[in-house]
Amino acid sequence: MIKGLPSAVPLAPQLPAALQEDAFLQRFLMAFDDALAPVFTTLDGLPSYFDPRLAPEDFLDWLADWVGVRLDETWPASQRRAVVANAAAIHRRRGTVAGVADAVRLAVGGVLDVSVDDSGGATWSSTPGGRLPGNAAALLHVRVYASAVEDVNVRRLEGIVNAVKPAHVPHTLEVVPRVTRLPDDS
């Protein structure tokens, strides 16, 4: 019970007119109104529990489990909410170059930009014994641009790339610090 919380659906007005005049019954039903008010309030606000932008912070971990992502407790709430909100898009694009880049942008802190190069390797040909298109071996090269190399948690980066790339495709990682250009005095 929450003191002072009014019931969204008070019981007394729903009684037949003859019983609404009974003072004892009115007081008796107020106890039920007090007990049911938090239930009605929770049910009225239930959709907001399933929206990662509105859900209470302690509910985000449950939502993350529900959509199949792992959250790091050290992330700020805004980053945790963004990862949960974009989980469906990440899963839909999983294994693609764009999906790898999106996952790195969302889950790895300190990232300014990401580029993913796919070797284009293929292991099939439409003609028997024909030449394979692209490079014979598949390879992903993930290049992360950051203000400083120390800003990027390489262990987390490695884990995210392993989680969203195709399992059979090897990858390489490169963290590139942003180069600040000095004004030209000439």
CSV table of C-alpha atoms in Angstrom, one decimal:
chain,number,residue,atom,x,y,z
A,1,MET,CA,0.0,0.0,0.0
A,2,ILE,CA,1.1,3.5,-0.8
A,3,LYS,CA,-0.2,6.2,1.6
A,4,GLY,CA,-2.2,8.9,-0.2
A,5,LEU,CA,-2.3,7.1,-3.6
A,6,PRO,CA,-5.9,7.3,-4.9
A,7,SER,CA,-7.5,4.3,-6.6
A,8,ALA,CA,-8.0,4.6,-10.4
A,9,VAL,CA,-11.1,2.5,-10.0
A,10,PRO,CA,-12.8,3.2,-6.6
A,11,LEU,CA,-15.2,0.4,-5.6
A,12,ALA,CA,-17.9,2.4,-3.7
A,13,PRO,CA,-19.3,4.2,-6.7
A,14,GLN,CA,-19.8,0.8,-8.4
A,15,LEU,CA,-22.2,-0.4,-5.7
A,16,PRO,CA,-25.9,-0.4,-6.3
A,17,ALA,CA,-27.5,2.9,-5.2
A,18,ALA,CA,-29.1,1.5,-2.1
A,19,LEU,CA,-25.7,0.3,-0.8
A,20,GLN,CA,-23.9,3.5,-1.6
A,21,GLU,CA,-25.6,5.3,1.4
A,22,ASP,CA,-24.2,2.8,4.0
A,23,ALA,CA,-21.4,4.6,5.8
A,24,PHE,CA,-19.8,1.4,7.2
A,25,LEU,CA,-19.7,-0.2,3.8
A,26,GLN,CA,-18.1,3.0,2.3
A,27,ARG,CA,-15.3,2.9,5.0
A,28,PHE,CA,-14.9,-0.9,4.5
A,29,LEU,CA,-14.4,-0.5,0.7
A,30,MET,CA,-11.9,2.3,1.2
A,31,ALA,CA,-9.5,-0.4,2.6
A,32,PHE,CA,-9.8,-2.3,-0.6
A,33,ASP,CA,-9.3,0.9,-2.6
A,34,ASP,CA,-6.1,1.6,-0.7
A,35,ALA,CA,-4.8,-2.0,-1.3
A,36,LEU,CA,-5.7,-2.1,-5.0
A,37,ALA,CA,-4.5,1.4,-5.9
A,38,PRO,CA,-0.8,0.3,-6.5
A,39,VAL,CA,-2.1,-2.7,-8.6
A,40,PHE,CA,-4.1,-0.4,-10.9
A,41,THR,CA,-1.3,2.1,-11.1
A,42,THR,CA,1.2,-0.6,-12.0
A,43,LEU,CA,-1.2,-2.1,-14.6
A,44,ASP,CA,-1.9,1.4,-16.1
A,45,GLY,CA,1.9,2.0,-16.5
A,46,LEU,CA,2.8,-1.6,-17.6
A,47,PRO,CA,3.6,-0.6,-21.3
A,48,SER,CA,6.4,1.7,-20.0
A,49,TYR,CA,8.1,-1.2,-18.4
A,50,PHE,CA,8.7,-2.8,-21.8
A,51,ASP,CA,10.0,0.4,-23.4
A,52,PRO,CA,13.8,0.6,-22.7
A,53,ARG,CA,13.6,4.4,-22.9
A,54,LEU,CA,11.1,4.6,-20.0
A,55,ALA,CA,11.7,1.4,-18.0
A,56,PRO,CA,13.1,1.8,-14.5
A,57,GLU,CA,16.9,1.2,-14.5
A,58,ASP,CA,16.7,-1.9,-12.4
A,59,PHE,CA,14.3,-3.4,-15.0
A,60,LEU,CA,16.8,-2.9,-17.9
A,61,ASP,CA,18.8,-6.0,-17.0
A,62,TRP,CA,15.6,-8.1,-17.3
A,63,LEU,CA,14.7,-6.5,-20.6
A,64,ALA,CA,18.3,-7.1,-21.9
A,65,ASP,CA,18.0,-10.8,-21.0
A,66,TRP,CA,14.6,-10.9,-22.7
A,67,VAL,CA,16.1,-9.6,-26.0
A,68,GLY,CA,19.3,-11.6,-25.8
A,69,VAL,CA,21.9,-9.0,-25.0
A,70,ARG,CA,24.4,-8.6,-22.2
A,71,LEU,CA,24.8,-5.3,-20.4
A,72,ASP,CA,27.8,-4.1,-18.6
A,73,GLU,CA,27.1,-2.6,-15.2
A,74,THR,CA,29.8,0.1,-15.7
A,75,TRP,CA,27.9,1.6,-18.7
A,76,PRO,CA,25.9,4.7,-18.1
A,77,ALA,CA,22.1,4.2,-18.1
A,78,SER,CA,21.8,6.0,-21.5
A,79,GLN,CA,24.1,3.5,-23.2
A,80,ARG,CA,22.4,0.5,-21.5
A,81,ARG,CA,19.0,1.8,-22.7
A,82,ALA,CA,20.4,2.3,-26.3
A,83,VAL,CA,21.8,-1.2,-26.5
A,84,VAL,CA,18.4,-2.7,-25.3
A,85,ALA,CA,16.4,-0.5,-27.6
A,86,ASN,CA,18.5,-1.4,-30.7
A,87,ALA,CA,18.9,-5.1,-29.9
A,88,ALA,CA,16.3,-6.2,-32.5
A,89,ALA,CA,18.1,-4.2,-35.2
A,90,ILE,CA,21.5,-5.7,-34.1
A,91,HIS,CA,20.1,-9.2,-34.2
A,92,ARG,CA,18.5,-8.6,-37.6
A,93,ARG,CA,21.7,-7.4,-39.1
A,94,ARG,CA,24.0,-9.8,-37.2
A,95,GLY,CA,26.8,-11.2,-39.3
A,96,THR,CA,26.7,-8.3,-41.8
A,97,VAL,CA,29.3,-5.5,-42.1
A,98,ALA,CA,26.7,-2.9,-41.1
A,99,GLY,CA,25.7,-5.1,-38.1
A,100,VAL,CA,29.2,-5.4,-36.8
A,101,ALA,CA,29.8,-1.7,-37.1
A,102,ASP,CA,26.5,-0.9,-35.3
A,103,ALA,CA,27.2,-3.3,-32.5
A,104,VAL,CA,30.7,-1.8,-32.0
A,105,ARG,CA,29.3,1.8,-32.0
A,106,LEU,CA,26.7,0.9,-29.4
A,107,ALA,CA,28.6,-1.4,-27.0
A,108,VAL,CA,32.2,-0.1,-27.0
A,109,GLY,CA,32.9,3.2,-25.3
A,110,GLY,CA,35.2,5.8,-26.7
A,111,VAL,CA,34.4,5.1,-30.3
A,112,LEU,CA,34.1,8.0,-32.7
A,113,ASP,CA,33.6,6.0,-35.8
A,114,VAL,CA,33.9,2.4,-37.1
A,115,SER,CA,34.8,1.0,-40.5
A,116,VAL,CA,34.5,-2.7,-41.3
A,117,ASP,CA,36.3,-4.1,-44.4
A,118,ASP,CA,35.1,-7.4,-45.7
A,119,SER,CA,37.5,-9.4,-47.9
A,120,GLY,CA,34.6,-10.6,-50.1
A,121,GLY,CA,35.8,-14.2,-49.8
A,122,ALA,CA,33.5,-16.9,-51.1
A,123,THR,CA,33.8,-20.6,-51.0
A,124,TRP,CA,31.4,-21.5,-53.9
A,125,SER,CA,31.2,-21.1,-57.6
A,126,SER,CA,28.3,-21.5,-60.0
A,127,THR,CA,30.5,-23.6,-62.3
A,128,PRO,CA,32.3,-26.7,-61.2
A,129,GLY,CA,36.0,-26.1,-60.9
A,130,GLY,CA,35.5,-22.4,-61.7
A,131,ARG,CA,37.5,-19.6,-60.2
A,132,LEU,CA,36.2,-18.3,-56.8
A,133,PRO,CA,35.2,-14.6,-56.8
A,134,GLY,CA,37.0,-12.2,-54.4
A,135,ASN,CA,39.7,-13.5,-52.1
A,136,ALA,CA,39.7,-17.2,-51.4
A,137,ALA,CA,39.7,-16.6,-47.7
A,138,ALA,CA,37.1,-14.6,-45.8
A,139,LEU,CA,38.4,-12.0,-43.4
A,140,LEU,CA,37.0,-9.0,-41.6
A,141,HIS,CA,39.1,-6.0,-40.6
A,142,VAL,CA,37.5,-3.8,-38.0
A,143,ARG,CA,39.0,-0.3,-37.7
A,144,VAL,CA,37.8,1.8,-34.8
A,145,TYR,CA,38.5,5.5,-34.6
A,146,ALA,CA,38.8,7.0,-31.1
A,147,SER,CA,40.1,10.1,-29.5
A,148,ALA,CA,42.9,8.0,-27.9
A,149,VAL,CA,43.7,4.3,-28.1
A,150,GLU,CA,43.3,4.1,-24.3
A,151,ASP,CA,39.7,5.2,-24.6
A,152,VAL,CA,38.7,1.9,-26.2
A,153,ASN,CA,38.4,-1.3,-24.1
A,154,VAL,CA,40.0,-3.7,-26.6
A,155,ARG,CA,38.8,-6.8,-24.6
A,156,ARG,CA,35.2,-5.6,-24.9
A,157,LEU,CA,35.7,-4.8,-28.5
A,158,GLU,CA,37.0,-8.3,-29.2
A,159,GLY,CA,34.1,-9.8,-27.4
A,160,ILE,CA,31.5,-7.7,-29.3
A,161,VAL,CA,33.1,-8.5,-32.7
A,162,ASN,CA,33.2,-12.2,-31.9
A,163,ALA,CA,29.5,-12.1,-30.9
A,164,VAL,CA,28.2,-10.5,-34.0
A,165,LYS,CA,30.4,-11.7,-36.9
A,166,PRO,CA,30.0,-15.0,-38.6
A,167,ALA,CA,31.7,-17.6,-36.5
A,168,HIS,CA,33.8,-19.1,-39.3
A,169,VAL,CA,35.2,-15.7,-40.4
A,170,PRO,CA,38.5,-14.6,-38.8
A,171,HIS,CA,38.9,-10.9,-38.0
A,172,THR,CA,41.5,-8.4,-37.2
A,173,LEU,CA,41.1,-5.2,-35.0
A,174,GLU,CA,42.8,-1.9,-35.3
A,175,VAL,CA,42.3,1.1,-33.0
A,176,VAL,CA,43.2,4.4,-34.7
A,177,PRO,CA,43.6,7.5,-32.6
A,178,ARG,CA,42.1,10.7,-34.1
A,179,VAL,CA,44.7,13.0,-35.5
A,180,THR,CA,44.3,16.6,-34.6
A,181,ARG,CA,45.4,18.9,-37.3
A,182,LEU,CA,47.2,22.1,-36.2
A,183,PRO,CA,46.4,25.3,-38.0
A,184,ASP,CA,48.8,26.1,-40.8
A,185,ASP,CA,50.8,29.2,-40.1
A,186,SER,CA,51.8,29.8,-43.8
